Coordinates of C-alpha atoms in Angstrom, one line a residue:
X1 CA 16.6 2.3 23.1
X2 CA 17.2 3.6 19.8
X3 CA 12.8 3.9 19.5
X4 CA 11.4 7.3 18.3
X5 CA 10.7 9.8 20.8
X6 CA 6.6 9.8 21.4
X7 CA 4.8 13.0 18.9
X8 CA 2.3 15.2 20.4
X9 CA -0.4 15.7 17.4
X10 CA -4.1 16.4 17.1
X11 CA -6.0 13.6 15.5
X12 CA -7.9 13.6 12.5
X13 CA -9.8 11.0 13.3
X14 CA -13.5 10.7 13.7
X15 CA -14.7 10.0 17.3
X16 CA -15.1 6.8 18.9
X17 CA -17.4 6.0 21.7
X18 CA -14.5 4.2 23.6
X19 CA -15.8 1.5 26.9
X20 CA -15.0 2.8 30.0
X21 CA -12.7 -0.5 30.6
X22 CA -10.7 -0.2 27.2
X23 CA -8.5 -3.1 26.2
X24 CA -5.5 -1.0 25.4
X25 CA -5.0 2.0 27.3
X26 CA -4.4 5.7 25.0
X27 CA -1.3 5.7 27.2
X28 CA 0.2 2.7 26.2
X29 CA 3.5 3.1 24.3
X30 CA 2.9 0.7 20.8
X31 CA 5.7 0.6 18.3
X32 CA 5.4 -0.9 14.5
X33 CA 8.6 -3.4 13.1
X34 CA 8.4 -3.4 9.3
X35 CA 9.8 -6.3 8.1
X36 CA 8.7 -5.5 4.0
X37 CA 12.2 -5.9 3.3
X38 CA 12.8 -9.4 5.0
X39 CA 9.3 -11.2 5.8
X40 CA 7.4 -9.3 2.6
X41 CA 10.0 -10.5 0.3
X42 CA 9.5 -14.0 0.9
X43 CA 6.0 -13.9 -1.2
X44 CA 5.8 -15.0 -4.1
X45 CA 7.1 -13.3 -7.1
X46 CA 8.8 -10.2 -5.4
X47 CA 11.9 -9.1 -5.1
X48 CA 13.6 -6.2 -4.4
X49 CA 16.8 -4.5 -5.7
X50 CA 18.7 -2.5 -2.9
X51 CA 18.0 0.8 -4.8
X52 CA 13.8 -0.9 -4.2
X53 CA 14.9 -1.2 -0.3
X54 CA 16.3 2.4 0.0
X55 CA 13.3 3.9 -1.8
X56 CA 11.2 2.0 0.9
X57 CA 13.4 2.4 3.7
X58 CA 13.2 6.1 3.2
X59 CA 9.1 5.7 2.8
X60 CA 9.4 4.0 6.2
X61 CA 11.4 6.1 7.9
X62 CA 8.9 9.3 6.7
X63 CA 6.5 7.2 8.1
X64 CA 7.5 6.9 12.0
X65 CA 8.0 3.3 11.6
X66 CA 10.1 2.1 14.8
X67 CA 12.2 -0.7 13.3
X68 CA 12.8 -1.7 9.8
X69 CA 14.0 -5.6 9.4
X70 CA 16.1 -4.8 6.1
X71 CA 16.9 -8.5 5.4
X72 CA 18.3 -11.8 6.1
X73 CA 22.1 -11.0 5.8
X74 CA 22.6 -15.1 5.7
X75 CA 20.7 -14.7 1.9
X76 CA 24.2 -13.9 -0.2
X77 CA 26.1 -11.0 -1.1
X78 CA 23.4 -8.9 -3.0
X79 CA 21.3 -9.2 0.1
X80 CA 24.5 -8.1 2.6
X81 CA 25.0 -4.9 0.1
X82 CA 21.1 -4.2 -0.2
X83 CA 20.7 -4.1 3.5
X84 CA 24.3 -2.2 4.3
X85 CA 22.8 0.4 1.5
X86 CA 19.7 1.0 4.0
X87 CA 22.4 0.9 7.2
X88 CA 24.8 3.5 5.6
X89 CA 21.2 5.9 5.2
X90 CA 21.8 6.8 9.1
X91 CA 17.9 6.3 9.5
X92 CA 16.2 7.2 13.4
X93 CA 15.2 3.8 13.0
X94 CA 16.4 1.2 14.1
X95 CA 17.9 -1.1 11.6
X96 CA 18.1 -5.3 11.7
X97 CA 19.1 -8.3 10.3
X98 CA 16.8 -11.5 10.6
X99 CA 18.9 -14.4 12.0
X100 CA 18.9 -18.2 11.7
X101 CA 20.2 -19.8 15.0
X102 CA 23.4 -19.8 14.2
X103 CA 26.5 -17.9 15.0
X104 CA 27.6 -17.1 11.4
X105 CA 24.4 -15.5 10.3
X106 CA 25.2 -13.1 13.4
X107 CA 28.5 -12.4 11.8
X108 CA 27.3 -12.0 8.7
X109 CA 24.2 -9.5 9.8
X110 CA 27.4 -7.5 11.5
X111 CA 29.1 -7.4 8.3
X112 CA 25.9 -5.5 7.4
X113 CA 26.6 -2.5 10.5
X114 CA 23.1 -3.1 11.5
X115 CA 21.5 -2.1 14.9
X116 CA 20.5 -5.2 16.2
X117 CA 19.5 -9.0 15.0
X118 CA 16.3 -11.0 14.9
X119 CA 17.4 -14.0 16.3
X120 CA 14.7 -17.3 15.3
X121 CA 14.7 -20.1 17.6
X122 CA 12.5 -23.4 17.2
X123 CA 9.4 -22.7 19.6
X124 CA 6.7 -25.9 19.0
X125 CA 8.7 -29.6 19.1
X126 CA 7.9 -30.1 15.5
X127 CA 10.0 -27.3 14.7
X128 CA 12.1 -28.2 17.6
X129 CA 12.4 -32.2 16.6
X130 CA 11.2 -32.6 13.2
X131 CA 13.0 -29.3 11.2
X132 CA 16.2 -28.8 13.8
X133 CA 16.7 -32.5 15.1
X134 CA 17.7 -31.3 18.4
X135 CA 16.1 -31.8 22.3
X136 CA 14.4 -29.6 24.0
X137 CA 17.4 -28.8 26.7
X138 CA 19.4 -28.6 23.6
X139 CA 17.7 -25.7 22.0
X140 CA 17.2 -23.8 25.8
X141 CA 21.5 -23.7 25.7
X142 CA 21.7 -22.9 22.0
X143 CA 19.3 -19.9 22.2
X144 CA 21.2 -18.5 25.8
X145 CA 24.4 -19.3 23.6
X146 CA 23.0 -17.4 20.5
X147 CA 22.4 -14.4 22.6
X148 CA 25.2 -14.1 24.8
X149 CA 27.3 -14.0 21.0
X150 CA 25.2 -11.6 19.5
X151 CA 25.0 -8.8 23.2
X152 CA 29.0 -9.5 23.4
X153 CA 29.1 -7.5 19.8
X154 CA 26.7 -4.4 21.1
X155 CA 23.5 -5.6 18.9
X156 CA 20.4 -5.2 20.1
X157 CA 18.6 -8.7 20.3
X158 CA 15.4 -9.9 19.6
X159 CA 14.6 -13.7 19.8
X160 CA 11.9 -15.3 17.9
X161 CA 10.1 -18.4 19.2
X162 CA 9.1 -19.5 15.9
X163 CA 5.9 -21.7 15.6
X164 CA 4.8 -20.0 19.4
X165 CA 1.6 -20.3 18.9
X166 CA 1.3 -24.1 18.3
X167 CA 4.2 -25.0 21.0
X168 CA 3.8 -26.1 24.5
X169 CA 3.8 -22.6 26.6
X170 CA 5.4 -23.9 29.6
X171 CA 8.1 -24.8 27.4
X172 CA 7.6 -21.4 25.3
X173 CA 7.6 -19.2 28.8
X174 CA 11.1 -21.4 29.7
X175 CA 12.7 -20.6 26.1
X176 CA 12.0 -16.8 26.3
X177 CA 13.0 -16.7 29.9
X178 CA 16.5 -18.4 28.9
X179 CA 17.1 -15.8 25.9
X180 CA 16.3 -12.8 28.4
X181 CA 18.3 -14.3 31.0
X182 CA 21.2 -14.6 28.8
X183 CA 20.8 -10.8 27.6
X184 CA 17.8 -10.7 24.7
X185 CA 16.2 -7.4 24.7
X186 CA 12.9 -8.6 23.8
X187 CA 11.4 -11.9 22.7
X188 CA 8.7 -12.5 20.2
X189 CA 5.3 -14.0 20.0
X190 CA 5.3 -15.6 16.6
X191 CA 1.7 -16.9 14.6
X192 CA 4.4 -17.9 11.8
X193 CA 1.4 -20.1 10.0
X194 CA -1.2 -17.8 10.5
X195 CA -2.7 -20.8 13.0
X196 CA -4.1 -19.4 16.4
X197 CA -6.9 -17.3 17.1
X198 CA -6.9 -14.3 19.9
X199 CA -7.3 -16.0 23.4
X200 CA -4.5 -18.2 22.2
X201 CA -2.2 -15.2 21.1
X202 CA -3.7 -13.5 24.6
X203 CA -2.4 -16.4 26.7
X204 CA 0.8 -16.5 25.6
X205 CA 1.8 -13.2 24.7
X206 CA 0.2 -12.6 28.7
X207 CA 2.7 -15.4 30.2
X208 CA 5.9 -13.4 27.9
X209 CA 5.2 -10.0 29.3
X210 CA 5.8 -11.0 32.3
X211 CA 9.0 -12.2 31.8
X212 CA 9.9 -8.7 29.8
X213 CA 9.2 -7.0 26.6
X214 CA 7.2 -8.8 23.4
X215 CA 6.4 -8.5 20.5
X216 CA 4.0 -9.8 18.1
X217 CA 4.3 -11.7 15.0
X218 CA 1.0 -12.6 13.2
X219 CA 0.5 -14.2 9.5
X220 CA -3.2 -13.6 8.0
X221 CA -3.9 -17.2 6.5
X222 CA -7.3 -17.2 8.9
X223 CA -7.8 -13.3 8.1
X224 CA -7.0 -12.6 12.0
X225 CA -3.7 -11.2 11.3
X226 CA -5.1 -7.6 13.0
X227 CA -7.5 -9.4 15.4
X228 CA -4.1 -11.3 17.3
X229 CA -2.0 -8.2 16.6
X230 CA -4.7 -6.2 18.6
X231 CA -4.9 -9.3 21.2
X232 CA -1.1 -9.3 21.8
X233 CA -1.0 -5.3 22.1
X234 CA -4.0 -5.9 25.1
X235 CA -2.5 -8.6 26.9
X236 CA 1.2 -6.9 26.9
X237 CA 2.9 -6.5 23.6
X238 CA 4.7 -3.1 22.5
X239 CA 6.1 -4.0 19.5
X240 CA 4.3 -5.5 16.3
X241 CA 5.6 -7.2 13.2
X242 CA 4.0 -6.0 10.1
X243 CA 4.2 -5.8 6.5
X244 CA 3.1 -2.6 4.4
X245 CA 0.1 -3.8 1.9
X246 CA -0.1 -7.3 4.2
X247 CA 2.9 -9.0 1.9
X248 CA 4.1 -12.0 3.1
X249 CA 4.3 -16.1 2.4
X250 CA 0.7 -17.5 1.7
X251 CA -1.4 -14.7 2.9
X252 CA 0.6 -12.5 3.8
X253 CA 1.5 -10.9 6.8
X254 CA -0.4 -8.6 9.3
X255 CA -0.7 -5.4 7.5
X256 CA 1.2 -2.5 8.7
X257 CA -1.6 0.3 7.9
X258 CA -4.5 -1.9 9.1
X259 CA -2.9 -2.1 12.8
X260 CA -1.4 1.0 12.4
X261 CA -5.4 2.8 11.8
X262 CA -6.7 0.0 14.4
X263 CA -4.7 1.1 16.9
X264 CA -5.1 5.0 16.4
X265 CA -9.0 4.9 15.6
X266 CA -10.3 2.3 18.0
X267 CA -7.6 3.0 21.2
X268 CA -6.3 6.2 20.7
X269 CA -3.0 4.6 20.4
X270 CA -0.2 6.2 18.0
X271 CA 2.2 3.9 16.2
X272 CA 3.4 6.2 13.6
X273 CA 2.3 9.1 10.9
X274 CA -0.9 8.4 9.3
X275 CA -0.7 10.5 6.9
X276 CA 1.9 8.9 5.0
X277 CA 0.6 5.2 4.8
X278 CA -1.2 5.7 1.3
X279 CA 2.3 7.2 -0.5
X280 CA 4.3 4.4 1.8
X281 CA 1.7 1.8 0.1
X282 CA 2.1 3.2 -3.4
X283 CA 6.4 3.1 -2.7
X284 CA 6.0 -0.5 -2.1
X285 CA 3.0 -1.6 -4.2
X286 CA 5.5 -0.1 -7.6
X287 CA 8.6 -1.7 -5.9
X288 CA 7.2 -5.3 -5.3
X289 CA 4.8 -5.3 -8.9
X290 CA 1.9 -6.2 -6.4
X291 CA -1.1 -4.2 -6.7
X292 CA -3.3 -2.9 -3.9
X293 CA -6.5 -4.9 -3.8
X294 CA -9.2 -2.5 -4.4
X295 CA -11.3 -3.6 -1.6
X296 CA -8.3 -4.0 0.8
X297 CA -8.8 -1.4 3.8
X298 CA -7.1 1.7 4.2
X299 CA -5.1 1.9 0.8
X300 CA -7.5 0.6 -1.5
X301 CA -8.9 2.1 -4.7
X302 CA -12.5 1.7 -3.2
X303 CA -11.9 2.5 0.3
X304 CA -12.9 6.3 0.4
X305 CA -15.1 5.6 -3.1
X306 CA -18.5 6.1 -3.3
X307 CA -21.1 5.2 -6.3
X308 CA -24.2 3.9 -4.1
X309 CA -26.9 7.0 -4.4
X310 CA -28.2 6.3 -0.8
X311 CA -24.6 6.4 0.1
X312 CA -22.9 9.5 -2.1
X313 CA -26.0 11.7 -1.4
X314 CA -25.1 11.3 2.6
X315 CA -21.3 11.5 2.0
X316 CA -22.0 14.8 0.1
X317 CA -24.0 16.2 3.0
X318 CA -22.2 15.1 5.8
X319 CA -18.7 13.5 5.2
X320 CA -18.3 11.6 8.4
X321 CA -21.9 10.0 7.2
X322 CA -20.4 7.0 5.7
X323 CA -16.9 6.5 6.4
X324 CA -14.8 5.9 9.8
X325 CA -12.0 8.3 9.4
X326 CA -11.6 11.2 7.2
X327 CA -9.1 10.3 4.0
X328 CA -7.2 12.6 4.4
X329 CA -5.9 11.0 8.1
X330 CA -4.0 8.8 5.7
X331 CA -2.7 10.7 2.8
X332 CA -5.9 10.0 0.7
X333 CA -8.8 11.6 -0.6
X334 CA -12.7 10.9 -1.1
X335 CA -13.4 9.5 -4.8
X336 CA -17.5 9.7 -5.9
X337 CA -17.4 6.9 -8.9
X338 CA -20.0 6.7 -11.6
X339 CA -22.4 3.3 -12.3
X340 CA -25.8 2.0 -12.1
X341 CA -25.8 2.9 -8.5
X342 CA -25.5 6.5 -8.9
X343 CA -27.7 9.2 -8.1
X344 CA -28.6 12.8 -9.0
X345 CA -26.1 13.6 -6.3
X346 CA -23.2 12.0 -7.4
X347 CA -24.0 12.8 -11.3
X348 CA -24.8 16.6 -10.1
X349 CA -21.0 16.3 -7.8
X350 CA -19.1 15.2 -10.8
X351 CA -20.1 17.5 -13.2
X352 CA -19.5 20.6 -11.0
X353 CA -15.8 19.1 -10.7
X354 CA -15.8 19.6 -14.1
X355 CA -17.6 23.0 -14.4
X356 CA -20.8 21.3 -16.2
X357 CA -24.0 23.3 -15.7
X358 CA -27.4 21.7 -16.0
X359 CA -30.9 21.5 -14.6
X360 CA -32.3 19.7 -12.0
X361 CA -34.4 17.6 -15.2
X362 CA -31.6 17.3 -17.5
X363 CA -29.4 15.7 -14.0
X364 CA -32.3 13.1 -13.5
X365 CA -31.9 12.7 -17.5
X366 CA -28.3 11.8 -16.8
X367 CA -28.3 9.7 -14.4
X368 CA -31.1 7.6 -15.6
X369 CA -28.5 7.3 -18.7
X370 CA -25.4 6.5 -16.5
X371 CA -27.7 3.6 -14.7
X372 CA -28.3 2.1 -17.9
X373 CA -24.9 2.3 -19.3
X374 CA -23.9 0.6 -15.5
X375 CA -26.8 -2.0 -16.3
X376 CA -25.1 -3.1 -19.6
X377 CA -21.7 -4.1 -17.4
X378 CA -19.9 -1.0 -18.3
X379 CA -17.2 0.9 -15.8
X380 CA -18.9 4.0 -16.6
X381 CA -15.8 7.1 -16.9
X382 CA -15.8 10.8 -16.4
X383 CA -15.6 10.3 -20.4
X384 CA -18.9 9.1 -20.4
X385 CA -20.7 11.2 -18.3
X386 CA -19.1 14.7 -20.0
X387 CA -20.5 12.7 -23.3
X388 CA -24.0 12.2 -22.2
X389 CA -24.0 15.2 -20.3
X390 CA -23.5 16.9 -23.9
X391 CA -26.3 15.0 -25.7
X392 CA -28.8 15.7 -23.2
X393 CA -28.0 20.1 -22.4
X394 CA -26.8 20.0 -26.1
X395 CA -24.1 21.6 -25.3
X396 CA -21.9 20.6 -28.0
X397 CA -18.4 21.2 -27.5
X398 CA -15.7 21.5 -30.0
X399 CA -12.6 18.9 -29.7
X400 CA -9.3 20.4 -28.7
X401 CA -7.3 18.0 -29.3
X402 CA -8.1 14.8 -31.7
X403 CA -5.9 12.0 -32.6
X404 CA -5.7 11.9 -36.6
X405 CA -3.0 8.8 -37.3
X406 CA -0.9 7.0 -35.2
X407 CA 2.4 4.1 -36.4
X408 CA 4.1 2.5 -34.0
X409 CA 6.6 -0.3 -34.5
X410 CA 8.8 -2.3 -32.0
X411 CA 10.6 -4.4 -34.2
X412 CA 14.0 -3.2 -34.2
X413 CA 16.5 -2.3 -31.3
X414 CA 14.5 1.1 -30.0
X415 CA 10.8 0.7 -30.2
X416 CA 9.5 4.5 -32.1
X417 CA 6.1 5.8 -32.6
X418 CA 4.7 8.8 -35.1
X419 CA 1.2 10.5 -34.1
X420 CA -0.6 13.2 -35.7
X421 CA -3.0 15.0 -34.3
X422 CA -5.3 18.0 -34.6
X423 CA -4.9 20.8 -32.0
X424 CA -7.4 23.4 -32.2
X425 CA -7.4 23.2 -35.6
X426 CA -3.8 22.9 -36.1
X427 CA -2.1 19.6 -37.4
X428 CA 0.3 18.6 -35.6
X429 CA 3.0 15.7 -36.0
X430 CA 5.9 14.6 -33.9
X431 CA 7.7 11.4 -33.1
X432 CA 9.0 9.7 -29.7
X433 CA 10.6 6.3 -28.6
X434 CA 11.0 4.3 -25.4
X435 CA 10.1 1.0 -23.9
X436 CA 7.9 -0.1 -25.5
X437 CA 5.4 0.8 -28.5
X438 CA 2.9 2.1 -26.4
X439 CA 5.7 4.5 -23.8
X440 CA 7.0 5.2 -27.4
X441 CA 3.8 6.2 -28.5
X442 CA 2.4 8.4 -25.3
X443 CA 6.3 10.4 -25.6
X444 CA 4.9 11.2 -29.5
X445 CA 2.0 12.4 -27.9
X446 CA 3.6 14.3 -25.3
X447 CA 5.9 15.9 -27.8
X448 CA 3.7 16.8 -30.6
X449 CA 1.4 19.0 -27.7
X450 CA 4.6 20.3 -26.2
X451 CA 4.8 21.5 -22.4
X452 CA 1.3 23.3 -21.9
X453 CA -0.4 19.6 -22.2
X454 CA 1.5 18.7 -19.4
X455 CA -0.5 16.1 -17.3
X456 CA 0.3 13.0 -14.8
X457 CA -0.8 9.3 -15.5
X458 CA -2.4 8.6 -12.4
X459 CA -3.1 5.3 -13.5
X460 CA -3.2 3.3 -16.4
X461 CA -5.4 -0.3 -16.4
X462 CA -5.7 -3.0 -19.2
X463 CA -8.3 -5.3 -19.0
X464 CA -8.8 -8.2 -22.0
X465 CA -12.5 -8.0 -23.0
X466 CA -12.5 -11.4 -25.3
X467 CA -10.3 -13.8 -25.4
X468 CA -8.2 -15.7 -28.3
X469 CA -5.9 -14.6 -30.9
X470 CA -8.2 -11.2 -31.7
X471 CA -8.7 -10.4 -28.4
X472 CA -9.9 -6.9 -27.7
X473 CA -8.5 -4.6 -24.5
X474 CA -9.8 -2.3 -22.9
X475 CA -7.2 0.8 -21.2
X476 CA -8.5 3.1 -19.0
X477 CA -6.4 6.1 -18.3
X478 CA -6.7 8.5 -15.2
X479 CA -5.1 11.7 -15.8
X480 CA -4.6 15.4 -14.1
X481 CA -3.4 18.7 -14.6
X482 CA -3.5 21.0 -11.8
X483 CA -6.3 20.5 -9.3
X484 CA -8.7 18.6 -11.9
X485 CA -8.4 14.5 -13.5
X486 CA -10.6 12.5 -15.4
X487 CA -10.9 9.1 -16.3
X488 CA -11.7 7.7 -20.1
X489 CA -11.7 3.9 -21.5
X490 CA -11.3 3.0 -24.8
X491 CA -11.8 -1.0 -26.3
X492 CA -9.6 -1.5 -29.1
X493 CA -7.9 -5.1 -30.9
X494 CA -4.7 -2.6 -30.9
X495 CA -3.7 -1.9 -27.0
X496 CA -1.3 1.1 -28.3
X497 CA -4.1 2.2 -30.0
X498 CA -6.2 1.8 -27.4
X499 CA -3.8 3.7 -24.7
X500 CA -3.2 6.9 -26.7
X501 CA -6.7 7.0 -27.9
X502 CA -7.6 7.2 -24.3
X503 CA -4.9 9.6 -23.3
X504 CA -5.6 12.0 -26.0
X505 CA -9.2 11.8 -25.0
X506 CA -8.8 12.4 -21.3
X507 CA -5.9 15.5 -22.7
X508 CA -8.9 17.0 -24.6
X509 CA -11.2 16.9 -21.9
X510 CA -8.6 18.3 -19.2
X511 CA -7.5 20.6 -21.7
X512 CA -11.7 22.0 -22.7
X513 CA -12.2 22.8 -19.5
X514 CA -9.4 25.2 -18.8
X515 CA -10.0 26.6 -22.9
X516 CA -6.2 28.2 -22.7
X517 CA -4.2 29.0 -25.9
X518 CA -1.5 25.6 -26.1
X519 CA 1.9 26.6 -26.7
X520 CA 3.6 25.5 -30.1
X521 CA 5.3 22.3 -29.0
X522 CA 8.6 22.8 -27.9
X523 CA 11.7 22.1 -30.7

C-alpha cells in the first residue's frame, strides 16, 4: 500500500472526556481520499485549470492527505493533461483516476500513469435498470470483468457501488464481494444523493467490512455528510471520501477538515496534519472562486471570532473558555471583532494591539460608542474604534499618509491610474496600471509610498449598500505589516474610490503606529 506511514505527534487539541466504550478506537488506522479535483469540480461554476490542480495537489500532499482522486481521465484531453501534470509531481500519495464502468475509461486513466482507478458500478436497481439498462447478474459479471482489466495493468482498484445507500444490501454485500473476488482492493460505501442517515450507513458499511476494506462516500444534502462519515469509520470503514471546503454537486460533499477535526478531537484518531487545513482551504477557496462561508466550521471567518462581551471577556481570561480546539491546531488564529456586542474587554484587547492607552472610564466611553455604532447596522472596523478612541482621550493624531486626488480610467487597452497623496507632509504623485482600474489604482498607491509602505491585502470585500443605477459600495480592506493589521470601510458611488480610500486609510494607521521615517519611493 502506497498509504503514508502513521506520524507520532503531540496534540494540540483541548481535552475530551472520551466514554469508556468509544465508538472508534484511538488506534484505529483512518485515511482521508480527496476527491477536490474530480467530485469538487462537479459543482457548479468551478473549474480548474491543471496549473489550479497542481497548486492543490501540492496543498494536499503538505497536508497528509492519503489519496488524491485527480480527475475523470474519460472527461477529454485537458482533463488527461491536468491530471498527468499532478502524476508526473511524484507525490507520497497516492494518485487516481475516477472510472465509469467501462474498459476504455481504464485505458484512458492509464494514459494518465496514475496509481490506481475508482471504478463506479450501479449499486441500487434504479441505477442498475433505469440509468445502465442492464440485470442484476449482468452488472455482478461486468464489475468482476471491470476489475480483473484494471489488476491485469498493476492499478490499484477501488470499486464504487454507486447509489449504496438506497440499494438492496443483499444485493450490495454480493456486488462488493464479486469485485473483491475478482481482485478490487477496496470497495466503497457510496451516499452519492446525500439520502441515508447513520444506522443505514452503519448497516451497510458493517455487512462490507466484512467482506474487506471500505470506504465511505457521503454527500451533505441532509447536513449528515460528517455524521455518516463518522458512522462508517465506527462500523468499519478506513478510508473516507471528502472534499476540502465541502465542494461538491447540490450540497456539496462531506468536508475534508470537518472529518478530519472530528476524527482527531472527538476519537483521538489522526487522518492527516491539522495544521495545514486553513492554508489548504484558502489554496482551494482562490482556485475554485468559492468563498468559505463565514459560519462554516473550522475554516470560517467567524470560527475562532469573538465580539459577544460575555464571550470575549472569558476567551481573554481563559482561551479554552469558549472554543473546542485551540486555532492554532489548524493553521489559524483567534480574531476579537468589534459590534454592539462588545465589551470593555474586547474594546480594552483591541486597542492594546494597537498600542492605544486609556482609562478604565474613557474604555466604558468607548464601548458604549462602538455599541451604538453596532445598533445603527454598522460592521464596526479597527478604523472606527482608533477614531472614537481619539475623540474621547483626545488624543489627536496627525495623518501620515492622506489621499489628495485620484484619476483612473479603463477605457483603453491597459487600464492606468494617477494618485496624489500627502506623506508626512510631503506630496507625493505616481502612476500604476493593471487589471483593472481599481489594481491599477492600488499599484499607484503602492508606487507613490515606495517599499517602506509595504503591506499585504489580507482581504478585500465589496458589498452594494443601495441598489439601482447610483448604487453606493462599501470595501472594506484588511491589511498588515509585520505582526500588526487593521481593518477600515469606506461607502463610496465610485468602488475605485472607495478601495484606495480604504487602503490608504488602513496604510496610515499601520503606518502611525510604527511613526518610522518612509523612504522616498523608489524610481
Amino acid at each position: 500500500m502506497k498509504f503514508r506511514d502513521e506520524r507520532s505527534r503531540s496534540s494540540t487539541l483541548l481535552p475530551v472526556n472520551h466514554s469508556t466504550e468509544q465508538t472508534i478506537p484511538s488506534d484505529r488506522t483512518v485515511r482521508l481520499l480527496d476527491t477536490t479535483l474530480r467530485d469538487g469540480e462537479q459543482a457548479p461554476g468551478v473549474s480548474l485549470s491543471p496549473d489550479e490542480k497542481v497548486e492543490i495537489a501540492r496543498s494536499l500532499e503538505r497536508a497528509g492527505v492519503a489519496v488524491i482522486e485527480a480527475g475523470s481521465a474519460c472527461t477529454g484531453a485537458g482533463e488527461r493533461q491536468a491530471i498527468s501534470r499532478v502524476t508526473d509531481l511524484d507525490l507520497d500519495a497516492r494518485v487516481t483516476s475516477f472510472c465509469r464502468g467501462l474498459e476504455h475509461d481504464i485505458d484512458l486513466a492509464l494514459e494518465c500513469d496514475v496509481d490506481g482507478v475508482h471504478i463506479v458500478v450501479p449499486a441500487s436497481d434504479r441505477h442498475v435498470e433505469e440509468k445502465v439498462g442492464t440485470s442484476r447478474e449482468d452488472n455482478l459479471e461486468a464489475t468482476a470483468e471491470l476489475v480483473e482489466y484494471a489488476t491485469d495493468h498493476d492499478l490499484w482498484v477501488e470499486v464504487i457501488g454507486e447509489d449504496g445507500s438506497r440499494a438492496d444490501l443483499d444485493y450490495l454485500e454480493e456486488l462488493m464481494e464479486t469485485a473483491l473476488d475478482a481482485g478490487a482492493d477496496r470497495t466503497c460505501f457510496a451516499d452519492t444523493v446525500g439520502h441515508t442517515g447513520p444506522e443505514r450507513t452503519a448497516e451497510a458499511v458493517s455487512r462490507l467490512a466484512e467482506l474487506g476494506p471500505v470506504s465511505a462516500h457521503t454527500h451533505d444534502d441532509l447536513g449528515l455528510g460528517v455524521t455518516n462519515a463518522i458512522a462508517a469509520v465506527a462500523s468499519g470503514a478506513d478510508l473516507v471520501h471528502c472534499t476540502v471546503n465541502g465542494l461538491g454537486e447540490r450540497a456539496g460533499n462531506v468536508a475534508l477538515e470537518e472529518v478530519a477535526i472530528a476524527l482527531s478531537h472527538v476519537y483521538d484518531v489522526e487522518t492527516l496534519e491539522l495544521e495545514q487545513l486553513y492554508d489548504l482551504a484558502q489554496v482551494v477557496s482562490r482556485a475554485t472562486g468559492v468563498q468559505l462561508p463565514p459560519n462554516k466550521a473550522v475554516i470560517g471567518e467567524n470560527a475562532f471570532t469573538h465580539e459577544s462581551g460575555i464571550h470575549t471577556d472569558g476567551t481573554l481570561k481563559d482561551d479554552k473558555m469558549y472554543e473546542p480546539y485551540a486555532p492554532e491546531t489548524v493553521g489559524r488564529e483567534r480574531r476579537l471583532a468589534l459590534g454592539k456586542h462588545t465589551g470593555r474587554a474586547g474594546v480594552k484587547a483591541t486597542l492594546d494591539e494597537h498600542d492605544v492607552e486609556a482609562t478604565d472610564n474613557e474604555i466604558a466611553e468607548i464601548a458604549t460608542r462602538v455599541t451604538e455604532l453596532g445598533d445603527r447596522g454598522r460592521r464596526v472596523t479597527d478604523a472606527d474604534l482608533l477614531a472614537i478612541a481619539e475623540d474621547v482621550t483626545g488624543d489627536d493624531r496627525e495623518r501620515v499618509v492622506e489621499l489628495l486626488d485620484l484619476n483612473a480610467t479603463s477605457g483603453g487597452s491597459v487600464p492606468t491610474a494617477s494618485i496624489r497623496l500627502e506623506v508626512e507632509g510631503e506630496e507625493r504623485v505616481a502612476s500604476g496600471t493593471g487589471s483593472g482600474p481599481v489594481d491599477a489604482a492600488v499599484s499607484a498607491v503602492r508606487e507613490a509610498l515606495g517599499s517602506m509602505a509595504d503591506a499585504e491585502l489580507e482581504s478585500y470585500h465589496v458589498d452594494a449598500v443601495t441598489g439601482g443605477t447610483d448604487a453606493v459600495v462599501t470595501v472594506e480592506v484588511t491589511m498588515a505589516r509585520d505582526d500588526r493589521s487593521v481593518t477600515v470601510a469606506r461607502s463610496e458611488a465610485d468602488i475605485t474610490r472607495a478601495s484606495v480610500e480604504a487602503m490608504v486609510d488602513a496604510l496610515d494607521r499601520l503606518l502611525a503606529t510604527d511613526r518610522q521615517p518612509l523612504t522616498p519611493a523608489d524610481d
